[in-house]
Amino acid sequence: VGNLVPIVEYALGEEQISNSTLLDITLEKDKGYIQTRWNMIGELNALFWKPKIDVIGRTKFWYRQQEETNGNDSSSAVQVYFYDEEWEIPAGLALLQLATPAGTIRRSDEERVRS
């Protein structure tokens, strides 16, 4: 992943327009996970056709409760032991965003193709 940083920084151009926005977060305590829904955006302005990665996805983080005792003190912590990520569009469509001008490909299966 570290090797991709220079490539991504080049593709983003001088303005470095990218962000990830948390859209929703849900605690499923009885199932032992937290689910987030997010929107990841990156404008690749260094490329002449100005593509834009705009993907909505979800990540589930499974966690375990941990109790620690140190003498008379005890504490509780949560540790993530597994996570799973999925996008709301197929990976092929997300990659197609790299080959088309910004806004051509939808960012979620919940949306229609933008005009």
PDB file of C-alpha atoms in Angstrom:
ATOM      1  CA  VAL A   1       0.000   0.000   0.000  1.00  0.00           C
ATOM      2  CA  GLY A   2       2.834   2.391   0.848  1.00  0.00           C
ATOM      3  CA  ASN A   3       4.142   2.029  -2.715  1.00  0.00           C
ATOM      4  CA  LEU A   4       0.843   3.382  -4.055  1.00  0.00           C
ATOM      5  CA  VAL A   5       1.110   6.682  -2.161  1.00  0.00           C
ATOM      6  CA  PRO A   6       3.282   8.479  -4.770  1.00  0.00           C
ATOM      7  CA  ILE A   7       0.998   7.279  -7.584  1.00  0.00           C
ATOM      8  CA  VAL A   8      -2.159   8.401  -5.797  1.00  0.00           C
ATOM      9  CA  GLU A   9      -0.600  11.765  -4.877  1.00  0.00           C
ATOM     10  CA  TYR A  10       0.401  12.309  -8.518  1.00  0.00           C
ATOM     11  CA  ALA A  11      -3.065  11.384  -9.824  1.00  0.00           C
ATOM     12  CA  LEU A  12      -4.777  13.676  -7.300  1.00  0.00           C
ATOM     13  CA  GLY A  13      -2.759  16.602  -8.654  1.00  0.00           C
ATOM     14  CA  GLU A  14      -1.670  19.727  -6.814  1.00  0.00           C
ATOM     15  CA  GLU A  15      -5.054  20.340  -5.172  1.00  0.00           C
ATOM     16  CA  GLN A  16      -5.152  16.875  -3.481  1.00  0.00           C
ATOM     17  CA  ILE A  17      -8.963  16.767  -3.429  1.00  0.00           C
ATOM     18  CA  SER A  18      -9.944  13.591  -1.606  1.00  0.00           C
ATOM     19  CA  ASN A  19     -11.978  12.680   1.435  1.00  0.00           C
ATOM     20  CA  SER A  20     -13.973   9.992   3.155  1.00  0.00           C
ATOM     21  CA  THR A  21     -17.240  10.907   4.811  1.00  0.00           C
ATOM     22  CA  LEU A  22     -18.950   8.787   7.446  1.00  0.00           C
ATOM     23  CA  LEU A  23     -22.608   8.522   6.388  1.00  0.00           C
ATOM     24  CA  ASP A  24     -23.878   6.212   9.124  1.00  0.00           C
ATOM     25  CA  ILE A  25     -22.668   4.105  12.027  1.00  0.00           C
ATOM     26  CA  THR A  26     -24.626   1.361  13.785  1.00  0.00           C
ATOM     27  CA  LEU A  27     -23.755  -0.712  16.835  1.00  0.00           C
ATOM     28  CA  GLU A  28     -25.058  -4.292  16.588  1.00  0.00           C
ATOM     29  CA  LYS A  29     -24.181  -5.177  20.178  1.00  0.00           C
ATOM     30  CA  ASP A  30     -25.984  -8.545  20.201  1.00  0.00           C
ATOM     31  CA  LYS A  31     -24.095  -9.591  17.026  1.00  0.00           C
ATOM     32  CA  GLY A  32     -20.742  -8.198  18.203  1.00  0.00           C
ATOM     33  CA  TYR A  33     -20.014  -5.742  15.404  1.00  0.00           C
ATOM     34  CA  ILE A  34     -20.176  -2.101  14.406  1.00  0.00           C
ATOM     35  CA  GLN A  35     -21.224  -1.256  10.853  1.00  0.00           C
ATOM     36  CA  THR A  36     -20.255   1.959   9.118  1.00  0.00           C
ATOM     37  CA  ARG A  37     -21.434   3.370   5.806  1.00  0.00           C
ATOM     38  CA  TRP A  38     -19.128   5.823   4.104  1.00  0.00           C
ATOM     39  CA  ASN A  39     -18.491   7.765   0.899  1.00  0.00           C
ATOM     40  CA  MET A  40     -14.925   7.841  -0.473  1.00  0.00           C
ATOM     41  CA  ILE A  41     -14.135  10.523  -3.064  1.00  0.00           C
ATOM     42  CA  GLY A  42     -10.940  11.365  -4.921  1.00  0.00           C
ATOM     43  CA  GLU A  43     -10.668  13.796  -7.830  1.00  0.00           C
ATOM     44  CA  LEU A  44      -7.811  12.723 -10.107  1.00  0.00           C
ATOM     45  CA  ASN A  45      -7.112  16.189 -11.510  1.00  0.00           C
ATOM     46  CA  ALA A  46      -3.615  15.422 -12.830  1.00  0.00           C
ATOM     47  CA  LEU A  47      -5.173  13.222 -15.522  1.00  0.00           C
ATOM     48  CA  PHE A  48      -6.438  15.162 -18.547  1.00  0.00           C
ATOM     49  CA  TRP A  49      -9.929  13.604 -18.556  1.00  0.00           C
ATOM     50  CA  LYS A  50     -10.403  14.513 -14.852  1.00  0.00           C
ATOM     51  CA  PRO A  51     -11.867  11.239 -13.523  1.00  0.00           C
ATOM     52  CA  LYS A  52     -13.327  11.079 -10.057  1.00  0.00           C
ATOM     53  CA  ILE A  53     -13.502   8.068  -7.758  1.00  0.00           C
ATOM     54  CA  ASP A  54     -16.780   8.319  -5.880  1.00  0.00           C
ATOM     55  CA  VAL A  55     -17.752   5.119  -4.077  1.00  0.00           C
ATOM     56  CA  ILE A  56     -20.175   4.424  -1.256  1.00  0.00           C
ATOM     57  CA  GLY A  57     -19.354   1.416   0.864  1.00  0.00           C
ATOM     58  CA  ARG A  58     -19.838  -0.323   4.173  1.00  0.00           C
ATOM     59  CA  THR A  59     -17.400  -1.735   6.696  1.00  0.00           C
ATOM     60  CA  LYS A  60     -18.261  -4.120   9.523  1.00  0.00           C
ATOM     61  CA  PHE A  61     -15.870  -4.271  12.465  1.00  0.00           C
ATOM     62  CA  TRP A  62     -16.228  -7.348  14.696  1.00  0.00           C
ATOM     63  CA  TYR A  63     -14.987  -6.772  18.225  1.00  0.00           C
ATOM     64  CA  ARG A  64     -14.360  -8.581  21.499  1.00  0.00           C
ATOM     65  CA  GLN A  65     -14.740  -7.178  24.970  1.00  0.00           C
ATOM     66  CA  GLN A  66     -11.547  -7.543  27.019  1.00  0.00           C
ATOM     67  CA  GLU A  67     -11.289  -7.260  30.776  1.00  0.00           C
ATOM     68  CA  GLU A  68      -7.951  -6.482  32.363  1.00  0.00           C
ATOM     69  CA  THR A  69      -7.075  -6.666  36.042  1.00  0.00           C
ATOM     70  CA  ASN A  70      -3.969  -5.078  37.470  1.00  0.00           C
ATOM     71  CA  GLY A  71      -3.886  -5.439  41.242  1.00  0.00           C
ATOM     72  CA  ASN A  72      -6.991  -3.730  42.587  1.00  0.00           C
ATOM     73  CA  ASP A  73      -7.646  -1.932  39.310  1.00  0.00           C
ATOM     74  CA  SER A  74      -9.706  -3.399  36.529  1.00  0.00           C
ATOM     75  CA  SER A  75     -10.502  -1.984  33.146  1.00  0.00           C
ATOM     76  CA  SER A  76     -12.517  -2.911  30.112  1.00  0.00           C
ATOM     77  CA  ALA A  77     -11.500  -2.449  26.493  1.00  0.00           C
ATOM     78  CA  VAL A  78     -12.754  -3.412  23.068  1.00  0.00           C
ATOM     79  CA  GLN A  79     -10.508  -4.958  20.427  1.00  0.00           C
ATOM     80  CA  VAL A  80     -11.357  -5.278  16.729  1.00  0.00           C
ATOM     81  CA  TYR A  81     -10.370  -8.758  15.564  1.00  0.00           C
ATOM     82  CA  PHE A  82     -11.873  -8.806  12.054  1.00  0.00           C
ATOM     83  CA  TYR A  83     -13.351  -6.419   9.530  1.00  0.00           C
ATOM     84  CA  ASP A  84     -15.127  -6.796   6.219  1.00  0.00           C
ATOM     85  CA  GLU A  85     -15.596  -4.105   3.582  1.00  0.00           C
ATOM     86  CA  GLU A  86     -17.920  -3.967   0.607  1.00  0.00           C
ATOM     87  CA  TRP A  87     -18.780  -1.345  -1.979  1.00  0.00           C
ATOM     88  CA  GLU A  88     -22.319  -0.639  -3.118  1.00  0.00           C
ATOM     89  CA  ILE A  89     -21.261  -1.012  -6.756  1.00  0.00           C
ATOM     90  CA  PRO A  90     -19.251  -3.800  -8.391  1.00  0.00           C
ATOM     91  CA  ALA A  91     -15.470  -3.279  -8.346  1.00  0.00           C
ATOM     92  CA  GLY A  92     -15.466  -3.172 -12.159  1.00  0.00           C
ATOM     93  CA  LEU A  93     -17.758  -0.135 -12.178  1.00  0.00           C
ATOM     94  CA  ALA A  94     -15.591   1.565  -9.563  1.00  0.00           C
ATOM     95  CA  LEU A  95     -12.522   0.986 -11.762  1.00  0.00           C
ATOM     96  CA  LEU A  96     -14.444   2.246 -14.788  1.00  0.00           C
ATOM     97  CA  GLN A  97     -14.666   5.591 -12.985  1.00  0.00           C
ATOM     98  CA  LEU A  98     -10.907   5.899 -13.644  1.00  0.00           C
ATOM     99  CA  ALA A  99     -11.446   5.694 -17.405  1.00  0.00           C
ATOM    100  CA  THR A 100     -14.377   8.104 -17.704  1.00  0.00           C
ATOM    101  CA  PRO A 101     -14.953  11.787 -16.937  1.00  0.00           C
ATOM    102  CA  ALA A 102     -16.223  12.629 -13.443  1.00  0.00           C
ATOM    103  CA  GLY A 103     -19.887  11.878 -12.796  1.00  0.00           C
ATOM    104  CA  THR A 104     -20.326   9.366 -15.633  1.00  0.00           C
ATOM    105  CA  ILE A 105     -20.563   6.223 -13.469  1.00  0.00           C
ATOM    106  CA  ARG A 106     -22.912   5.916 -10.487  1.00  0.00           C
ATOM    107  CA  ARG A 107     -21.381   5.611  -7.017  1.00  0.00           C
ATOM    108  CA  SER A 108     -23.974   3.262  -5.595  1.00  0.00           C
ATOM    109  CA  ASP A 109     -26.405   0.650  -6.897  1.00  0.00           C
ATOM    110  CA  GLU A 110     -29.011   2.754  -5.116  1.00  0.00           C
ATOM    111  CA  GLU A 111     -28.519   5.488  -7.735  1.00  0.00           C
ATOM    112  CA  ARG A 112     -29.173   5.628 -11.456  1.00  0.00           C
ATOM    113  CA  VAL A 113     -26.373   6.423 -13.914  1.00  0.00           C
ATOM    114  CA  ARG A 114     -25.811  10.176 -13.765  1.00  0.00           C
ATOM    115  CA  SER A 115     -26.397  12.247 -16.853  1.00  0.00           C
TER     116      SER A 115
END
